[in-house]
PDB file of C-alpha atoms in Angstrom:
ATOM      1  CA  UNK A   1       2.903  10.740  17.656  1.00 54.00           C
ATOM      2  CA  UNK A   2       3.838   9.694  21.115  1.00 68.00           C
ATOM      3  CA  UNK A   3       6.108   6.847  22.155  1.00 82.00           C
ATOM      4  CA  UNK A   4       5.614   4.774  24.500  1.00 86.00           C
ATOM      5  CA  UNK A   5       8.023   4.915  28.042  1.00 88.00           C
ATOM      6  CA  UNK A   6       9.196   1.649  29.668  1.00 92.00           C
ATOM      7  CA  UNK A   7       7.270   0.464  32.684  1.00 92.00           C
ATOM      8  CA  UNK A   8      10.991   0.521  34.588  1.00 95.00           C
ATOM      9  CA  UNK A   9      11.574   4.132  33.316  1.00 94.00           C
ATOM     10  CA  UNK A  10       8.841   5.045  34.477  1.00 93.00           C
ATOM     11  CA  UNK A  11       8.960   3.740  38.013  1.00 95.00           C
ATOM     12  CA  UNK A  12      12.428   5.454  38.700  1.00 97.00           C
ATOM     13  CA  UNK A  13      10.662   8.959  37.797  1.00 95.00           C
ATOM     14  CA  UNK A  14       8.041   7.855  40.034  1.00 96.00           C
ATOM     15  CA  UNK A  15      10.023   7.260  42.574  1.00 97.00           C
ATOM     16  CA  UNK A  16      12.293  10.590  42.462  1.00 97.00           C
ATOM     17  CA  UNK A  17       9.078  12.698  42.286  1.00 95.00           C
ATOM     18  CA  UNK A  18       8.703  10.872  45.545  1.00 96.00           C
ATOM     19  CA  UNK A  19       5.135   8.635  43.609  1.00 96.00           C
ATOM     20  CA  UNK A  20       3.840   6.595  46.718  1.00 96.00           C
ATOM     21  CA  UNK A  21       1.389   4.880  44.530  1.00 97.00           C
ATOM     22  CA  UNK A  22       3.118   3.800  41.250  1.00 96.00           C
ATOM     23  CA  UNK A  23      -0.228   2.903  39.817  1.00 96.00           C
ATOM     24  CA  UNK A  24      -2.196   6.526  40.501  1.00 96.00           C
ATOM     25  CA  UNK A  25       1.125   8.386  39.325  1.00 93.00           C
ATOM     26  CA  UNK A  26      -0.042   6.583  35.758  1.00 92.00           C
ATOM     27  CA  UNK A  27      -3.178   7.510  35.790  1.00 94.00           C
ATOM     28  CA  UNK A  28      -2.285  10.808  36.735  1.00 92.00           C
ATOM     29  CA  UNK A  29       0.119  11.017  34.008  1.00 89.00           C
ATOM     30  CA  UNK A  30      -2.690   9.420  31.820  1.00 89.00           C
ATOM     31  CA  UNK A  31      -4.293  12.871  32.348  1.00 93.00           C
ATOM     32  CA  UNK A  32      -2.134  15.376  31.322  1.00 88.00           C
ATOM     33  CA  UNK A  33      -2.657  14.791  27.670  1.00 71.00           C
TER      34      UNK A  33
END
């Protein structure tokens, strides 16, 4: 029952959680569930 975040949303929380890699922060996030 998730919904899906926008690519550009989630590149600006990338970014403040200071994400060097845009594409590992995914698959991090991927993870956590």
């Amino acid at each position: 029952m998730h919904k899906e975040i926008a690519t550009g949303t989630l590149r600006k929380i990338a970014e403040q959680a200071g994400a060097k890699d845009f594409d590992r922060f995914c698959d991090w996030i991927d993870n956590l569930s």
